[in-house]
Coordinates of C-alpha atoms and ligand atoms in Angstrom, one line a residue:
M4 CA -13.7 -24.4 20.6
S5 CA -10.4 -25.6 19.5
E6 CA -7.7 -23.4 19.3
L7 CA -6.0 -23.6 15.6
P8 CA -7.9 -24.4 12.7
P9 CA -6.5 -27.0 10.2
G10 CA -4.0 -26.2 7.4
P11 CA -1.1 -27.8 5.3
R12 CA 0.6 -30.7 7.3
V13 CA 3.7 -30.3 4.4
P14 CA 7.0 -29.1 6.4
R15 CA 7.1 -25.3 7.6
L16 CA 10.1 -24.8 4.7
F17 CA 7.8 -26.0 1.9
Q18 CA 4.8 -23.7 3.4
M19 CA 7.1 -20.6 3.4
S20 CA 8.5 -21.2 0.0
H21 CA 4.9 -21.5 -1.5
W22 CA 4.2 -18.7 0.2
I23 CA 7.4 -16.7 -1.0
F24 CA 7.2 -18.1 -4.5
R25 CA 3.6 -19.1 -5.1
P26 CA 1.1 -16.9 -2.7
I27 CA -1.9 -17.0 -5.0
P28 CA -2.1 -20.5 -6.0
F29 CA -1.0 -21.4 -2.3
M30 CA -3.9 -19.3 -0.8
R31 CA -6.5 -20.8 -3.4
S32 CA -5.7 -24.1 -2.5
C33 CA -5.4 -23.7 1.5
A34 CA -9.1 -22.3 1.1
A35 CA -10.4 -25.1 -1.2
S36 CA -8.7 -27.6 1.4
Y37 CA -9.8 -25.9 4.6
G38 CA -12.7 -23.2 3.8
N39 CA -13.2 -20.2 6.0
A40 CA -10.3 -20.5 8.2
F41 CA -6.9 -22.3 8.0
T42 CA -3.1 -22.2 9.5
I43 CA -0.1 -21.8 8.2
R44 CA 3.6 -22.2 9.8
F45 CA 6.6 -20.8 8.4
I46 CA 10.1 -21.6 10.0
A47 CA 10.8 -18.8 13.3
T48 CA 7.0 -17.1 13.5
P49 CA 4.0 -18.2 15.1
P50 CA 1.4 -19.9 13.4
M51 CA -0.3 -17.8 11.1
V52 CA -4.4 -18.1 11.2
F53 CA -5.9 -17.0 7.7
I54 CA -9.7 -15.8 7.9
S55 CA -11.9 -14.7 4.8
Q56 CA -15.2 -14.4 6.7
P57 CA -16.8 -10.8 7.1
A58 CA -18.1 -12.0 10.7
A59 CA -14.5 -13.1 11.9
I60 CA -12.6 -10.3 9.9
R61 CA -14.9 -7.8 12.2
Q62 CA -13.9 -9.2 15.3
V63 CA -10.2 -8.4 14.4
F64 CA -10.8 -4.8 13.1
T65 CA -13.1 -3.9 15.8
G66 CA -11.6 -6.2 18.6
D67 CA -9.3 -4.4 21.6
P68 CA -5.9 -2.9 19.6
A69 CA -4.0 -3.9 22.8
N70 CA -5.0 -7.3 22.2
L71 CA -4.7 -7.6 18.6
Q72 CA -1.3 -5.9 17.6
A73 CA 0.1 -5.1 14.5
G74 CA 3.1 -3.7 15.7
R75 CA 4.5 -6.9 16.7
A76 CA 3.3 -8.8 14.0
N77 CA 5.1 -6.5 11.7
R78 CA 8.3 -6.7 13.5
V79 CA 10.0 -8.4 10.0
L80 CA 9.9 -4.6 8.8
K81 CA 12.3 -3.3 11.5
P82 CA 15.1 -3.3 9.6
I83 CA 14.1 -1.1 7.2
V84 CA 11.4 1.5 8.5
G85 CA 13.3 1.6 12.2
S86 CA 11.8 1.0 15.7
N87 CA 9.8 4.0 16.0
S88 CA 7.8 3.7 12.7
I89 CA 4.4 3.9 13.2
L90 CA 4.1 0.3 12.0
M91 CA 6.3 -1.2 14.4
L92 CA 4.4 0.5 17.6
D93 CA 1.2 -1.2 19.4
G94 CA -0.9 0.5 22.3
A95 CA -0.2 4.4 23.6
R96 CA 2.6 5.1 21.4
H97 CA 0.8 3.8 18.3
K98 CA -2.2 5.6 18.9
R99 CA -0.1 8.8 19.6
E100 CA 1.8 8.7 16.3
R101 CA -1.4 8.5 14.3
K102 CA -2.7 11.8 15.6
L103 CA 0.6 13.0 14.7
L104 CA 0.9 12.0 11.5
M105 CA -2.9 12.0 10.4
P106 CA -3.5 15.7 9.8
P107 CA -0.9 16.1 6.8
F108 CA -3.6 13.5 5.0
H109 CA -6.3 15.1 5.7
G110 CA -8.9 15.3 2.8
E111 CA -8.7 18.9 2.7
R112 CA -4.9 19.0 2.0
M113 CA -5.5 17.1 -1.3
R114 CA -6.2 20.3 -3.1
L115 CA -2.6 21.6 -2.5
Y116 CA -1.3 18.3 -4.2
S117 CA -3.5 18.2 -7.7
Q118 CA -1.3 20.9 -9.6
M119 CA 1.7 19.1 -8.9
M120 CA 0.8 15.5 -9.3
C121 CA -0.4 16.4 -12.9
E122 CA 2.8 18.2 -13.8
I123 CA 4.6 14.9 -12.8
V124 CA 2.2 12.7 -15.0
D125 CA 2.2 15.1 -17.9
R126 CA 6.4 14.9 -17.5
S127 CA 6.1 11.1 -17.4
I128 CA 3.8 10.9 -20.4
V129 CA 5.9 12.9 -23.0
S130 CA 8.8 10.5 -22.4
W131 CA 6.5 7.6 -23.5
P132 CA 7.2 5.8 -27.0
I133 CA 4.5 6.7 -29.7
G134 CA 3.2 3.8 -31.9
A135 CA 5.3 1.1 -29.9
S136 CA 4.8 -1.1 -27.1
F137 CA 6.3 -0.7 -23.2
P138 CA 5.7 -1.8 -19.8
I139 CA 3.1 0.8 -18.0
H140 CA 4.5 -0.3 -14.4
P141 CA 7.6 1.5 -14.6
H142 CA 6.7 4.3 -15.5
M143 CA 3.8 4.3 -12.9
Q144 CA 6.6 3.5 -10.2
E145 CA 8.6 6.8 -11.3
I146 CA 5.2 8.9 -11.3
T147 CA 4.4 7.7 -7.6
L148 CA 8.2 7.8 -6.1
D149 CA 8.2 11.3 -7.6
V150 CA 4.6 12.3 -6.1
I151 CA 6.2 10.9 -2.6
L152 CA 9.4 12.8 -3.2
R153 CA 7.8 15.8 -3.5
A154 CA 4.3 16.0 -1.5
V155 CA 5.9 14.1 1.7
F156 CA 9.7 14.5 1.7
G157 CA 9.2 18.1 0.1
V158 CA 12.4 17.3 -1.9
A159 CA 12.7 20.2 -4.8
E160 CA 14.3 20.1 -8.0
G161 CA 18.0 19.3 -8.1
E162 CA 21.1 17.7 -6.9
Q163 CA 20.2 16.5 -3.7
R164 CA 16.6 15.5 -4.9
W165 CA 18.4 13.3 -7.4
R166 CA 20.8 11.5 -4.6
L167 CA 17.8 11.2 -2.6
R168 CA 16.1 9.5 -5.0
L169 CA 18.4 7.3 -6.0
T170 CA 19.7 6.4 -3.3
M171 CA 16.3 5.2 -2.1
V172 CA 15.3 3.4 -5.2
E173 CA 18.3 1.2 -4.4
A174 CA 17.1 0.8 -0.9
L175 CA 13.8 -0.3 -2.5
G176 CA 15.1 -2.8 -4.7
L177 CA 17.1 -4.6 -1.8
A178 CA 14.4 -4.6 0.7
G179 CA 11.8 -6.1 -2.2
R180 CA 13.7 -8.9 -3.0
N181 CA 12.9 -12.3 -1.0
P182 CA 13.6 -12.5 2.6
L183 CA 16.6 -15.1 1.8
L184 CA 18.2 -12.8 -0.6
L185 CA 17.8 -9.7 1.8
V186 CA 19.7 -11.6 4.5
A187 CA 22.5 -11.8 2.0
A188 CA 22.4 -8.1 1.0
W189 CA 22.6 -7.1 4.6
N190 CA 25.8 -5.5 4.2
R191 CA 24.6 -3.5 1.2
L192 CA 21.7 -2.8 2.9
V193 CA 23.5 -1.4 6.1
R194 CA 25.5 0.8 4.2
I195 CA 22.4 2.0 2.3
R196 CA 20.6 2.7 5.2
R197 CA 23.3 5.1 6.6
E198 CA 23.2 7.1 3.4
I199 CA 19.6 7.5 3.9
D200 CA 19.9 8.4 7.5
R201 CA 22.7 11.1 6.5
L202 CA 20.5 12.5 4.0
L203 CA 17.3 12.7 5.8
Y204 CA 18.6 14.1 9.2
A205 CA 20.3 16.5 6.8
E206 CA 16.8 17.7 5.3
I207 CA 15.2 17.3 9.0
A208 CA 17.8 20.1 10.2
R209 CA 17.3 22.5 7.7
R210 CA 13.7 22.3 8.1
R211 CA 14.4 23.1 12.2
A212 CA 16.5 26.0 11.0
A213 CA 14.1 27.6 9.1
A214 CA 11.8 29.0 12.0
Q215 CA 9.1 29.4 10.3
S216 CA 7.8 27.9 6.9
D217 CA 5.1 27.9 4.4
A218 CA 6.3 24.6 2.9
S219 CA 3.2 22.0 2.8
D220 CA 5.3 18.9 2.2
I221 CA 4.2 16.6 4.9
M222 CA 8.2 16.3 6.6
T223 CA 7.9 20.1 7.4
L224 CA 4.4 19.5 8.6
L225 CA 5.7 16.9 11.1
V226 CA 8.6 19.2 11.8
A227 CA 6.3 21.4 13.4
A228 CA 3.8 18.6 14.7
R229 CA 3.1 18.6 18.6
D230 CA 1.3 15.8 20.5
E231 CA -1.3 16.5 23.6
E232 CA 1.4 17.3 26.2
G233 CA 3.0 19.6 23.5
R234 CA 5.9 17.5 22.6
P235 CA 7.6 17.6 19.4
M236 CA 8.5 14.6 17.2
S237 CA 12.4 13.5 17.7
D238 CA 14.5 13.5 14.9
E239 CA 14.7 9.7 14.9
E240 CA 10.8 9.4 14.7
I241 CA 10.4 11.9 11.9
R242 CA 13.5 9.7 10.0
D243 CA 11.4 6.6 10.8
E244 CA 7.9 8.1 9.4
M245 CA 9.7 9.2 6.7
V246 CA 11.2 5.7 5.3
T247 CA 7.6 4.1 6.4
M248 CA 5.7 6.3 4.2
L249 CA 8.3 6.0 1.2
V250 CA 7.7 2.0 1.7
A251 CA 4.1 1.8 2.6
G252 CA 3.0 4.3 -0.2
H253 CA 5.3 4.2 -3.4
E254 CA 5.4 0.8 -4.7
T255 CA 1.7 -0.1 -3.5
T256 CA 0.2 3.1 -5.4
A257 CA 2.3 2.1 -8.4
T258 CA 1.1 -1.2 -8.8
S259 CA -2.4 -0.4 -8.2
L260 CA -2.4 1.8 -11.0
A261 CA -0.6 -0.6 -13.5
W262 CA -3.1 -2.9 -12.4
T263 CA -5.7 -0.4 -12.8
I264 CA -4.6 0.1 -16.4
H265 CA -4.4 -3.6 -17.0
S266 CA -8.2 -3.9 -16.2
L267 CA -9.4 -1.0 -18.6
L268 CA -7.2 -1.9 -21.4
R269 CA -8.6 -5.6 -20.8
N270 CA -12.1 -4.2 -20.5
P271 CA -13.0 -1.9 -23.6
E272 CA -16.4 -0.9 -22.4
A273 CA -15.0 0.1 -18.6
L274 CA -12.4 2.1 -20.6
A275 CA -15.1 3.7 -23.1
A276 CA -17.1 4.5 -19.9
A277 CA -14.2 6.0 -17.8
R278 CA -13.0 8.0 -20.5
A279 CA -16.6 9.3 -21.4
E280 CA -16.4 10.0 -17.5
V281 CA -13.5 11.9 -17.4
A282 CA -14.3 14.1 -20.6
H283 CA -17.6 14.9 -18.7
V284 CA -16.9 15.8 -15.6
I285 CA -13.2 17.4 -16.8
G286 CA -13.1 18.1 -20.2
E287 CA -10.8 16.8 -23.2
G288 CA -7.3 18.0 -24.7
Q289 CA -4.0 18.6 -24.0
R290 CA -4.3 21.7 -22.3
L291 CA -6.5 21.2 -19.3
P292 CA -6.0 22.4 -16.1
A293 CA -5.3 20.2 -12.9
P294 CA -9.0 19.0 -11.6
S295 CA -10.2 20.2 -8.5
P296 CA -10.9 17.9 -5.4
E297 CA -14.7 18.1 -6.4
Q298 CA -14.3 17.3 -10.1
I299 CA -12.1 14.0 -8.9
A300 CA -14.5 13.4 -6.3
A301 CA -17.6 13.5 -9.2
L302 CA -15.7 10.8 -11.0
E303 CA -17.5 7.9 -9.8
Y304 CA -17.1 5.6 -12.3
L305 CA -13.6 5.7 -12.2
D306 CA -13.7 5.7 -8.5
A307 CA -15.6 2.0 -9.0
V308 CA -12.7 1.0 -11.5
I309 CA -10.2 1.6 -9.3
K310 CA -12.0 -0.4 -6.4
E311 CA -13.0 -3.3 -8.6
T312 CA -9.3 -3.9 -9.7
A313 CA -8.5 -3.6 -5.9
R314 CA -11.0 -6.6 -5.3
L315 CA -9.4 -8.6 -7.6
N316 CA -5.9 -7.9 -7.3
P317 CA -5.1 -6.5 -4.1
V318 CA -1.6 -5.5 -3.9
V319 CA -1.3 -6.6 -0.2
P320 CA -3.1 -9.6 0.4
I321 CA -3.0 -10.3 4.0
V322 CA -2.9 -7.8 7.0
V323 CA -1.6 -9.1 10.3
R324 CA -2.4 -9.0 14.0
R325 CA -0.2 -11.0 17.0
L326 CA -2.7 -11.8 19.7
D327 CA -1.6 -10.8 23.0
K328 CA -4.6 -13.1 25.1
D329 CA -6.5 -16.2 23.9
T330 CA -9.4 -15.0 21.7
P331 CA -12.2 -16.4 20.0
I332 CA -12.3 -15.5 16.4
G333 CA -14.7 -17.2 14.2
D334 CA -15.3 -21.0 15.2
Y335 CA -11.7 -21.1 17.0
N336 CA -10.4 -19.6 20.3
I337 CA -7.0 -18.9 19.1
K338 CA -4.2 -19.0 21.9
A339 CA -1.9 -16.0 22.8
G340 CA 1.3 -15.6 20.9
N341 CA -0.4 -16.6 17.4
I342 CA -0.8 -14.4 14.4
V343 CA -4.5 -13.8 12.9
A344 CA -4.4 -12.7 9.2
P345 CA -7.6 -11.1 7.9
C346 CA -7.1 -12.1 4.0
I347 CA -7.6 -9.3 1.7
Y348 CA -7.5 -11.8 -1.5
L349 CA -9.6 -14.6 -0.5
T350 CA -12.1 -12.2 1.0
H351 CA -12.4 -10.4 -2.2
R352 CA -13.1 -13.5 -4.0
R353 CA -15.7 -15.3 -1.7
P354 CA -18.4 -16.4 -4.1
D355 CA -21.0 -16.3 -1.3
L356 CA -19.9 -12.0 -0.9
W357 CA -19.4 -11.5 -4.6
P358 CA -21.6 -13.0 -7.3
D359 CA -19.2 -14.4 -10.0
P360 CA -16.2 -13.1 -8.1
E361 CA -13.6 -13.9 -11.1
V362 CA -15.4 -11.4 -13.5
F363 CA -14.3 -7.3 -13.5
N364 CA -17.4 -5.6 -13.0
P365 CA -17.0 -2.2 -11.5
D366 CA -20.9 -1.7 -11.5
R367 CA -20.8 -3.8 -8.3
F368 CA -19.4 -0.2 -6.6
V369 CA -21.3 2.4 -8.6
G370 CA -23.3 4.1 -6.1
R371 CA -23.3 1.4 -3.3
R372 CA -20.9 1.5 -0.1
I373 CA -19.7 -1.7 0.9
D374 CA -19.4 -3.2 4.3
P375 CA -15.7 -2.8 5.3
Y376 CA -15.2 -6.3 6.6
T377 CA -16.0 -7.3 2.8
F378 CA -13.9 -5.1 1.0
F379 CA -11.0 -3.7 2.6
P380 CA -7.8 -3.2 0.6
F381 CA -6.3 -0.4 2.8
G382 CA -7.1 -3.0 5.7
G383 CA -9.0 -1.6 8.6
G384 CA -9.8 -0.8 12.0
N385 CA -7.1 1.5 14.5
R386 CA -4.6 0.4 11.8
H387 CA -6.7 1.4 8.3
C388 CA -4.1 2.6 5.8
L389 CA -3.1 6.4 7.0
G390 CA -2.4 7.4 3.0
A391 CA -5.8 5.9 1.8
A392 CA -7.2 8.9 1.0
F393 CA -4.2 10.2 -0.4
A394 CA -3.5 7.1 -2.5
T395 CA -6.8 7.3 -4.0
Y396 CA -6.5 10.8 -4.9
E397 CA -3.1 10.5 -6.4
M398 CA -4.3 7.3 -8.6
K399 CA -7.6 9.0 -9.6
I400 CA -5.4 12.3 -10.9
V401 CA -3.0 10.2 -12.5
L402 CA -5.8 8.1 -14.6
A403 CA -7.7 10.9 -15.6
R404 CA -5.0 12.7 -17.0
L405 CA -4.0 9.8 -18.7
L406 CA -7.4 9.0 -20.2
S407 CA -7.7 12.7 -21.1
R408 CA -4.4 12.9 -22.9
V409 CA -3.2 9.6 -24.7
S410 CA -4.8 6.7 -26.1
L411 CA -3.5 3.4 -24.9
R412 CA -4.1 -0.1 -26.0
S413 CA -3.0 -3.5 -24.7
D414 CA -0.6 -5.4 -26.8
G415 CA -2.5 -8.2 -26.6
G416 CA -1.6 -12.0 -26.3
Q417 CA 0.1 -11.7 -23.0
T418 CA -0.8 -13.8 -20.0
V419 CA -0.6 -12.2 -16.7
R420 CA 1.5 -13.4 -13.7
V421 CA 1.7 -12.8 -10.4
V422 CA 5.0 -12.1 -9.0
R423 CA 6.4 -10.9 -5.7
G424 CA 7.2 -7.2 -5.9
A425 CA 9.1 -4.3 -4.7
S426 CA 7.0 -3.6 -1.5
P427 CA 7.7 -4.9 1.2
L428 CA 5.1 -3.7 3.7
L429 CA 3.6 -6.9 4.0
P430 CA 5.0 -10.4 2.3
T431 CA 3.3 -10.2 -1.1
A432 CA 2.9 -7.4 -3.8
A433 CA 1.3 -8.6 -7.1
Y434 CA 1.5 -6.6 -10.3
P435 CA 1.2 -7.2 -14.0
Ligands
LIG6 C1 -2.8 1.9 -3.2 C2 -2.2 2.0 -2.4 C3 -1.9 1.4 -1.2 C4 -2.7 0.4 -0.3 C5 -3.4 -0.7 -1.1 C6 -2.0 0.5 0.8 C7 -2.6 -0.3 1.7 C8 -2.3 -0.8 3.5 C9 -2.4 -1.4 4.2 C10 -3.4 -2.9 3.7 C11 -2.1 -1.4 5.0 C12 -2.1 -2.2 6.5 C13 -3.4 -1.5 7.6 C14 -3.7 -3.0 8.6 O1 -2.9 -3.5 8.9 O2 -5.1 -3.2 8.7 C15 -1.5 -0.1 5.3 C16 -1.0 0.6 6.4 C17 -0.5 1.9 6.1 N1 -0.2 2.5 5.2 FE1 -1.3 2.2 3.4 N2 -1.4 1.7 1.3 C18 -1.4 2.3 0.3 C19 -0.6 3.7 0.1 C20 -0.3 4.1 1.1 C21 0.5 5.9 1.2 C22 0.5 6.6 -0.1 C23 0.6 5.9 2.4 C24 1.7 6.9 2.7 C25 2.0 8.0 2.1 C26 0.5 4.8 3.4 C27 1.0 4.7 4.4 C28 0.4 3.9 5.3 C29 0.8 3.8 7.0 C30 1.5 5.0 7.5 C31 0.4 2.9 7.5 C32 0.3 2.0 8.6 C33 -0.8 2.2 9.5 C34 -0.7 1.9 11.0 O3 0.2 1.0 11.3 O4 -1.6 2.8 11.5 N3 -0.1 4.1 2.3 N4 -1.7 0.5 3.8

C-alpha cells in the first residue's frame, strides 16, 4: 500500500491559489486526472488527501475519533471562533461539548421557532420590490441572520440587538474574505472581536443574573446546561460556542436557500410541484398561520428539492480530519499528520452513484433513504452538523412561506458563477 495518492505537481502556491480562486474547476480537474483519491498541497499545512468513494468515506466517518481529528484540522478558524469552540475540540472535550450543545437543537424544540421564523420571512417579503428584478441572496442572509439572533442569541428587538447584529455582520464580512486579505485586516478583526466579546459577555452576565428564566433561546439554555459531573459551561466556553453557531449556521443556511430558490426558478416543473404540495399541506393565501412541525415534515417534495440542491451545490465542499496515526483509507495507508478530506462536491456528482449526475432531479430523493456516505451535505460521524435539523426546518419554513405568499421568477439570461462566499466554516462556500 502506498502512502499518499498522486496529485498535481504544480508548486504549492499555485495549488493554494487554485483552491482559493477556482475551487470547483480545480477539484474537477484533479478528479478527472487522478480518480478516486488525490493529494493536494498548500503552504504551511499538511498534505490533504481528497476522497470521493463511499467505502473510503465510511472508513473516515466510522473510524476512531481519537485518530481522525477534526479539531486539529480546523485550526485555521481559531482566531474567529476561539479555542473553546466545538469546531476546535477533539476527544473527551469534544464529546462533552456535543452533549451540552445538543439538547437545544433537539427536533421537539423546533415547534417553538415556527412562529418567529414566519414573522421574520413575512417582514423581509414586504421589503421586496414588486415587478422589478433583485438579487435574492442578500434577503436570505438577512432572514437567516435574524433567525440566529432570535433563536440562538435570544436578542430581542431594540438597540442592543442592532449593535450586536451590525458588529457581527462586519466581523463576518472580514472573516469571509480570502485568507490573504484576512491577514491584512488583522487589526480590525482584533478590534471587532473585542467589541463582540464585550456584547456577548454582557448578555451572558444578564442571563446568569436572572436566576430563573422561561426564555427559550439557545444562549439561555447553555447558561443553564450542566455536564455529567454537574459543571456549568464557563463564560468563555459559551462565548466561543455562540460565535461558532453564528459562523457555522448563518451564511451556510442563507446560501443553501439562495441555491434552492435558484433551482426552483430554473425548473418550472419542480416549482409547480413544490407550490402544489405547499398549497395542499399548509394551504394558500396571505394570512396563513405558522405551519406545525407535522406539516413541515409532510412536505416531502420540498425536502427532496432541498436535498437535490444540496447534492449539486453543497455549500461546504469538503470536511477535514487530521490523522493521529498511520491509517488505511481506500487503497492507501495514509501517514500520521496528513489530512484526509471526504469531498462532498465530488462524491455528490459521481456518475457511478448518481445517474445523469449533472441533471437536477428531486425525484431521486422522493421516498428514498440515501446512504450517508454517498450523500453528506452536513458531514458525518461524530462531527455531523449540530444544526442540520434546525437548518433543514428553517429552510422548509422559509421556502414554504415564500411559495405560498409570493410569485418569483428568474430574470433569465444569466449564467451562474460559483464564488468564494463569506462562510469561513471551511475553505469554500458557493452561491449564485
Ligand atoms: C444548510 C446549512 C448548513 C450546512 C450545509 C452545514 C454543514 C456543516 C458541515 C459540513 C459541518 C462539518 C461536519 C463534519 O466535519 O463532518 C458542520 C458542522 C457544524 N455545524 Fe453546520 N451546517 C449548516 C447549518 C448549521 C447551523 C444552522 C448551525 C447552528 C446554529 C450549525 C452548527 C454546526 C456546528 C456546531 C458544527 C460542528 C460540529 C462538531 O464539530 O461536532 N450548522 N456543518
